[in-house]
Amino acid sequence: MKALPCIAAVAALLTGSAFAQTPPQTSTKKVDGTENVYVFRYGGHQSMFVVTPQGVIATDPISYLRPAKPYIDAIKAVTDKPIKYVIYSHHHYDHIAGGQPFKDLGATFIAHRRTKERLLELKKQNSLLADVVMPDQVIDGKKSITLGGTTLELNYVGRNHSDNSLVMRLPKEKIVFVVDFAPIESVQFRNIPDNASPVEYIASLKKLASLDWERMIPGHPYAGGRFGTKKDVEDDIAYMEDLSAEVKKAADAGKCFDTAMKEVKLPKYEKWANYETALPANIERFCYWWGRGY
């Protein structure tokens, strides 16, 4: 493997304190305690890639409306081995757009079956982004990929932030890569879009918590960029269950939607990210469930 260049250190010397206040657009970091697991950050998105003697397993291209070259360059700065696989976490563009340059290098793309169904429907409507690559292989429940002595396990834990999210687990390293549905010290995204049932969402978080892992690499740098823990997922479950209970009370009292969105508060979580801006929208989603049945 090639040594990673000390880009941040050099830039700091050149630009002084101004650079210290503005993080670089991209960064690459090897995960402590591992020999071959890396996190690539591109703005406010993150992906994991794993380097093996036979090639690289990469996750989400994260190149929506921006070039994929920085991600590919980051991998090439670590190894000269080919990118063998690209795994989609789910079908949302902000994570999977930009894959074509990876495909041009010969990568095989893998995703949940519903991801491909969603993308085919978008293509049929003539609205699929040109640089989004259709998956070559799909899975339903569980699949393992072994490359160069490393095994990556793909798990479908149910409908949550999408109906096709995969949990990627490295059994040896006890690491999972989880995108969007298990935020760290943050309430859920807006009105929990692309979701069939918030109750199923809670069930999927419980399945995630039941897997054997110790550290969670998230798809966004939450909470200062730290990795997640089982406690963080348990806190997500508690938040969702507390929110569900409070909104059900409001729905039973005929307060859904607008009144509940103004009155329901969860002070236990008020220090979490996006509490003020997203809590009303989170309440709205549960109001649909408890007040309208969908």
Short mmCIF file of C-alpha atoms in Angstrom, two decimals:
data_model
loop_
_atom_site.label_atom_id
_atom_site.label_comp_id
_atom_site.label_asym_id
_atom_site.label_seq_id
_atom_site.Cartn_x
_atom_site.Cartn_y
_atom_site.Cartn_z
CA MET A 1 0.00 0.00 0.00
CA LYS A 2 1.11 3.53 -0.66
CA ALA A 3 1.42 5.98 2.22
CA LEU A 4 -1.38 8.54 2.40
CA PRO A 5 -0.11 12.05 1.65
CA CYS A 6 -0.30 14.49 4.52
CA ILE A 7 -2.52 16.84 2.58
CA ALA A 8 -4.13 18.42 5.63
CA ALA A 9 -0.78 19.16 7.28
CA VAL A 10 0.69 20.75 4.15
CA ALA A 11 -2.44 22.83 3.56
CA ALA A 12 -2.38 24.04 7.13
CA LEU A 13 1.16 25.30 6.70
CA LEU A 14 0.24 27.09 3.48
CA THR A 15 -3.00 28.69 4.55
CA GLY A 16 -2.56 29.16 8.28
CA SER A 17 -5.47 29.59 10.67
CA ALA A 18 -8.03 30.11 7.90
CA PHE A 19 -7.62 26.49 6.85
CA ALA A 20 -8.06 25.30 10.43
CA GLN A 21 -11.53 26.84 10.41
CA THR A 22 -12.59 25.31 7.08
CA PRO A 23 -12.11 21.57 6.65
CA PRO A 24 -10.96 20.33 3.25
CA GLN A 25 -13.61 19.16 0.80
CA THR A 26 -12.33 15.59 1.02
CA SER A 27 -10.39 13.48 3.49
CA THR A 28 -9.33 9.85 3.83
CA LYS A 29 -8.63 8.08 7.10
CA LYS A 30 -7.71 4.52 7.94
CA VAL A 31 -9.91 3.14 10.70
CA ASP A 32 -7.92 2.65 13.90
CA GLY A 33 -7.31 -0.98 14.80
CA THR A 34 -7.75 -2.21 11.21
CA GLU A 35 -5.27 -3.01 8.47
CA ASN A 36 -7.39 -2.23 5.45
CA VAL A 37 -10.58 -0.30 6.28
CA TYR A 38 -10.83 3.37 5.27
CA VAL A 39 -13.37 6.18 5.54
CA PHE A 40 -13.57 8.63 2.66
CA ARG A 41 -15.37 11.91 3.42
CA TYR A 42 -16.63 14.09 0.59
CA GLY A 43 -18.22 17.24 1.98
CA GLY A 44 -21.00 16.10 4.30
CA HIS A 45 -21.07 12.51 3.02
CA GLN A 46 -18.96 9.50 3.92
CA SER A 47 -18.19 6.13 2.38
CA MET A 48 -16.20 3.12 3.49
CA PHE A 49 -13.73 1.25 1.33
CA VAL A 50 -11.78 -1.91 2.07
CA VAL A 51 -8.42 -2.71 0.50
CA THR A 52 -7.39 -6.34 -0.05
CA PRO A 53 -4.54 -8.06 -1.93
CA GLN A 54 -7.02 -8.93 -4.71
CA GLY A 55 -8.74 -5.57 -5.01
CA VAL A 56 -10.95 -2.97 -3.37
CA ILE A 57 -14.51 -3.13 -2.10
CA ALA A 58 -15.93 0.40 -2.20
CA THR A 59 -19.28 1.69 -0.99
CA ASP A 60 -21.50 4.58 -2.17
CA PRO A 61 -19.92 6.84 -4.84
CA ILE A 62 -21.32 9.95 -3.02
CA SER A 63 -20.76 12.07 -6.13
CA TYR A 64 -24.15 13.71 -6.66
CA LEU A 65 -23.62 16.83 -8.84
CA ARG A 66 -19.87 16.61 -8.33
CA PRO A 67 -17.05 14.55 -9.89
CA ALA A 68 -16.26 11.02 -8.68
CA LYS A 69 -12.55 11.49 -9.38
CA PRO A 70 -11.64 12.62 -5.82
CA TYR A 71 -13.01 9.36 -4.40
CA ILE A 72 -11.19 7.25 -6.99
CA ASP A 73 -8.02 9.27 -6.43
CA ALA A 74 -8.31 8.68 -2.67
CA ILE A 75 -8.43 4.93 -3.25
CA LYS A 76 -5.49 5.09 -5.67
CA ALA A 77 -3.49 7.01 -3.05
CA VAL A 78 -3.79 3.96 -0.80
CA THR A 79 -3.42 1.08 -3.25
CA ASP A 80 -2.79 0.22 -6.88
CA LYS A 81 -5.21 -2.72 -6.67
CA PRO A 82 -8.35 -2.52 -8.86
CA ILE A 83 -11.76 -1.51 -7.55
CA LYS A 84 -13.63 -4.81 -7.77
CA TYR A 85 -16.95 -3.96 -6.15
CA VAL A 86 -19.14 -0.93 -5.43
CA ILE A 87 -21.94 -1.54 -2.93
CA TYR A 88 -24.97 0.76 -2.74
CA SER A 89 -26.33 1.48 0.73
CA HIS A 90 -29.74 2.45 -0.74
CA HIS A 91 -31.05 4.16 -3.87
CA HIS A 92 -31.04 7.84 -2.87
CA TYR A 93 -29.07 9.98 -5.29
CA ASP A 94 -26.99 11.86 -2.73
CA HIS A 95 -25.27 8.56 -1.92
CA ILE A 96 -25.23 6.55 -5.15
CA ALA A 97 -24.89 9.13 -7.92
CA GLY A 98 -21.55 9.35 -9.72
CA GLY A 99 -20.82 5.67 -10.12
CA GLN A 100 -20.07 5.62 -13.85
CA PRO A 101 -16.30 6.27 -13.51
CA PHE A 102 -16.11 3.28 -11.13
CA LYS A 103 -17.95 1.17 -13.69
CA ASP A 104 -15.57 2.35 -16.39
CA LEU A 105 -12.76 0.88 -14.28
CA GLY A 106 -14.50 -2.51 -14.27
CA ALA A 107 -16.24 -2.53 -10.88
CA THR A 108 -19.22 -4.81 -10.23
CA PHE A 109 -22.14 -2.98 -8.61
CA ILE A 110 -24.27 -4.66 -5.92
CA ALA A 111 -27.46 -3.44 -4.23
CA HIS A 112 -30.73 -4.57 -2.71
CA ARG A 113 -33.26 -5.86 -5.23
CA ARG A 114 -35.60 -2.92 -4.57
CA THR A 115 -32.80 -0.48 -5.34
CA LYS A 116 -32.65 -1.83 -8.87
CA GLU A 117 -36.45 -1.76 -9.13
CA ARG A 118 -36.49 1.90 -8.07
CA LEU A 119 -33.76 2.82 -10.53
CA LEU A 120 -35.44 0.95 -13.39
CA GLU A 121 -38.64 2.86 -12.70
CA LEU A 122 -36.75 6.16 -12.73
CA LYS A 123 -35.14 5.14 -16.01
CA LYS A 124 -38.55 4.28 -17.45
CA GLN A 125 -39.69 7.79 -16.51
CA ASN A 126 -36.60 9.23 -18.20
CA SER A 127 -35.47 10.75 -14.92
CA LEU A 128 -32.51 8.55 -13.96
CA LEU A 129 -29.29 10.54 -13.62
CA ALA A 130 -26.83 9.70 -16.38
CA ASP A 131 -23.98 8.77 -14.02
CA VAL A 132 -26.05 6.42 -11.83
CA VAL A 133 -25.03 2.82 -12.57
CA MET A 134 -27.64 0.07 -12.59
CA PRO A 135 -26.69 -2.74 -10.16
CA ASP A 136 -25.12 -5.83 -11.73
CA GLN A 137 -26.10 -8.05 -8.81
CA VAL A 138 -28.96 -7.77 -6.30
CA ILE A 139 -29.73 -9.34 -2.93
CA ASP A 140 -32.85 -9.75 -0.82
CA GLY A 141 -31.96 -10.74 2.72
CA LYS A 142 -28.27 -11.47 3.20
CA LYS A 143 -25.13 -11.99 1.15
CA SER A 144 -21.42 -12.20 1.88
CA ILE A 145 -18.63 -10.99 -0.38
CA THR A 146 -15.15 -12.41 0.15
CA LEU A 147 -12.19 -10.80 -1.55
CA GLY A 148 -8.51 -11.20 -0.73
CA GLY A 149 -9.19 -12.76 2.66
CA THR A 150 -11.71 -10.09 3.75
CA THR A 151 -15.41 -10.84 4.15
CA LEU A 152 -18.07 -8.13 3.91
CA GLU A 153 -21.56 -9.16 4.95
CA LEU A 154 -24.57 -7.38 3.43
CA ASN A 155 -27.71 -7.42 5.58
CA TYR A 156 -31.21 -6.19 4.86
CA VAL A 157 -32.86 -5.30 8.18
CA GLY A 158 -36.22 -4.03 6.90
CA ARG A 159 -37.81 -0.79 5.77
CA ASN A 160 -36.53 2.37 7.44
CA HIS A 161 -35.16 5.51 5.77
CA SER A 162 -35.77 3.60 2.54
CA ASP A 163 -37.20 0.22 1.63
CA ASN A 164 -33.84 -0.99 0.30
CA SER A 165 -31.16 -0.01 2.84
CA LEU A 166 -28.30 -2.43 3.41
CA VAL A 167 -26.20 -2.77 6.53
CA MET A 168 -22.62 -3.65 5.56
CA ARG A 169 -20.80 -5.58 8.28
CA LEU A 170 -17.16 -6.57 8.55
CA PRO A 171 -17.34 -9.57 10.93
CA LYS A 172 -13.62 -9.76 11.73
CA GLU A 173 -13.30 -6.03 12.46
CA LYS A 174 -16.77 -5.83 14.12
CA ILE A 175 -17.55 -2.72 12.07
CA VAL A 176 -20.77 -1.79 10.28
CA PHE A 177 -21.35 0.84 7.61
CA VAL A 178 -24.86 2.26 8.01
CA VAL A 179 -26.31 5.13 6.00
CA ASP A 180 -29.03 7.59 7.03
CA PHE A 181 -31.40 5.46 9.11
CA ALA A 182 -29.38 5.39 12.37
CA PRO A 183 -28.19 8.98 12.95
CA ILE A 184 -25.82 9.70 15.82
CA GLU A 185 -27.09 12.26 18.36
CA SER A 186 -29.56 13.59 15.81
CA VAL A 187 -33.30 13.37 15.25
CA GLN A 188 -34.49 11.69 12.06
CA PHE A 189 -34.32 13.38 8.66
CA ARG A 190 -37.24 15.75 8.03
CA ASN A 191 -40.55 13.83 7.77
CA ILE A 192 -38.82 10.44 7.47
CA PRO A 193 -39.39 10.22 3.71
CA ASP A 194 -39.58 7.09 1.58
CA ASN A 195 -40.85 5.07 4.52
CA ALA A 196 -43.79 2.67 4.65
CA SER A 197 -44.23 2.48 8.42
CA PRO A 198 -42.47 4.19 11.32
CA VAL A 199 -43.18 1.08 13.39
CA GLU A 200 -41.23 -1.01 10.87
CA TYR A 201 -38.49 1.61 11.10
CA ILE A 202 -38.15 0.96 14.82
CA ALA A 203 -38.04 -2.78 14.17
CA SER A 204 -35.20 -2.32 11.68
CA LEU A 205 -33.17 -0.36 14.24
CA LYS A 206 -33.63 -3.22 16.70
CA LYS A 207 -32.35 -5.68 14.09
CA LEU A 208 -29.32 -3.46 13.53
CA ALA A 209 -28.66 -3.40 17.27
CA SER A 210 -28.89 -7.21 17.42
CA LEU A 211 -26.05 -7.73 14.93
CA ASP A 212 -22.53 -8.43 16.20
CA TRP A 213 -20.57 -5.20 15.87
CA GLU A 214 -18.77 -2.62 18.01
CA ARG A 215 -18.27 0.44 15.78
CA MET A 216 -20.57 2.02 13.22
CA ILE A 217 -19.29 4.12 10.32
CA PRO A 218 -22.16 6.46 9.34
CA GLY A 219 -22.93 7.85 5.90
CA HIS A 220 -22.64 11.40 7.27
CA PRO A 221 -20.15 12.80 9.82
CA TYR A 222 -22.51 13.19 12.78
CA ALA A 223 -21.51 14.31 16.28
CA GLY A 224 -18.14 15.75 15.35
CA GLY A 225 -17.33 12.90 13.00
CA ARG A 226 -17.08 10.11 15.58
CA PHE A 227 -18.13 6.54 14.94
CA GLY A 228 -21.38 5.21 16.35
CA THR A 229 -21.87 2.65 19.10
CA LYS A 230 -24.59 0.21 20.11
CA LYS A 231 -25.63 2.84 22.67
CA ASP A 232 -26.25 5.33 19.84
CA VAL A 233 -28.58 2.89 18.08
CA GLU A 234 -30.33 2.14 21.37
CA ASP A 235 -30.79 5.89 21.81
CA ASP A 236 -32.30 6.10 18.31
CA ILE A 237 -34.75 3.36 19.25
CA ALA A 238 -35.65 5.14 22.47
CA TYR A 239 -36.19 8.40 20.61
CA MET A 240 -38.45 6.79 18.02
CA GLU A 241 -40.46 4.92 20.67
CA ASP A 242 -40.81 8.04 22.84
CA LEU A 243 -41.89 10.08 19.82
CA SER A 244 -44.34 7.40 18.74
CA ALA A 245 -45.95 7.28 22.19
CA GLU A 246 -46.31 11.06 22.45
CA VAL A 247 -47.73 11.43 18.95
CA LYS A 248 -50.21 8.62 19.56
CA LYS A 249 -51.50 10.55 22.57
CA ALA A 250 -51.85 13.64 20.40
CA ALA A 251 -53.59 11.68 17.64
CA ASP A 252 -56.03 10.12 20.12
CA ALA A 253 -56.82 13.64 21.34
CA GLY A 254 -57.50 14.82 17.78
CA LYS A 255 -54.44 17.09 17.66
CA CYS A 256 -52.82 15.73 14.52
CA PHE A 257 -51.40 17.34 12.44
CA ASP A 258 -50.71 21.02 13.05
CA THR A 259 -51.43 21.21 16.77
CA ALA A 260 -49.32 18.15 17.52
CA MET A 261 -46.48 19.53 15.44
CA LYS A 262 -46.49 22.65 17.61
CA GLU A 263 -47.19 21.09 21.02
CA VAL A 264 -45.32 17.79 21.16
CA LYS A 265 -41.87 18.23 22.69
CA LEU A 266 -39.22 15.75 23.74
CA PRO A 267 -36.87 17.71 26.03
CA LYS A 268 -34.75 14.63 26.65
CA TYR A 269 -33.45 15.02 23.08
CA GLU A 270 -33.40 18.80 22.74
CA LYS A 271 -29.60 18.90 22.48
CA TRP A 272 -29.57 16.54 19.51
CA ALA A 273 -28.79 17.91 16.07
CA ASN A 274 -31.76 19.22 14.05
CA TYR A 275 -34.10 19.03 17.04
CA GLU A 276 -35.68 22.43 16.42
CA THR A 277 -35.86 22.17 12.64
CA ALA A 278 -36.77 18.51 12.12
CA LEU A 279 -38.81 17.48 15.18
CA PRO A 280 -42.09 18.91 13.81
CA ALA A 281 -41.59 16.98 10.56
CA ASN A 282 -40.80 13.81 12.53
CA ILE A 283 -44.04 14.38 14.42
CA GLU A 284 -45.89 14.81 11.13
CA ARG A 285 -44.77 11.37 9.94
CA PHE A 286 -46.03 9.69 13.11
CA CYS A 287 -49.25 11.70 12.86
CA TYR A 288 -49.87 10.07 9.49
CA TRP A 289 -49.40 6.68 11.13
CA TRP A 290 -51.39 7.17 14.31
CA GLY A 291 -53.90 9.66 12.92
CA ARG A 292 -54.48 8.34 9.40
CA GLY A 293 -53.23 4.75 9.42
CA TYR A 294 -50.49 5.07 6.83
#
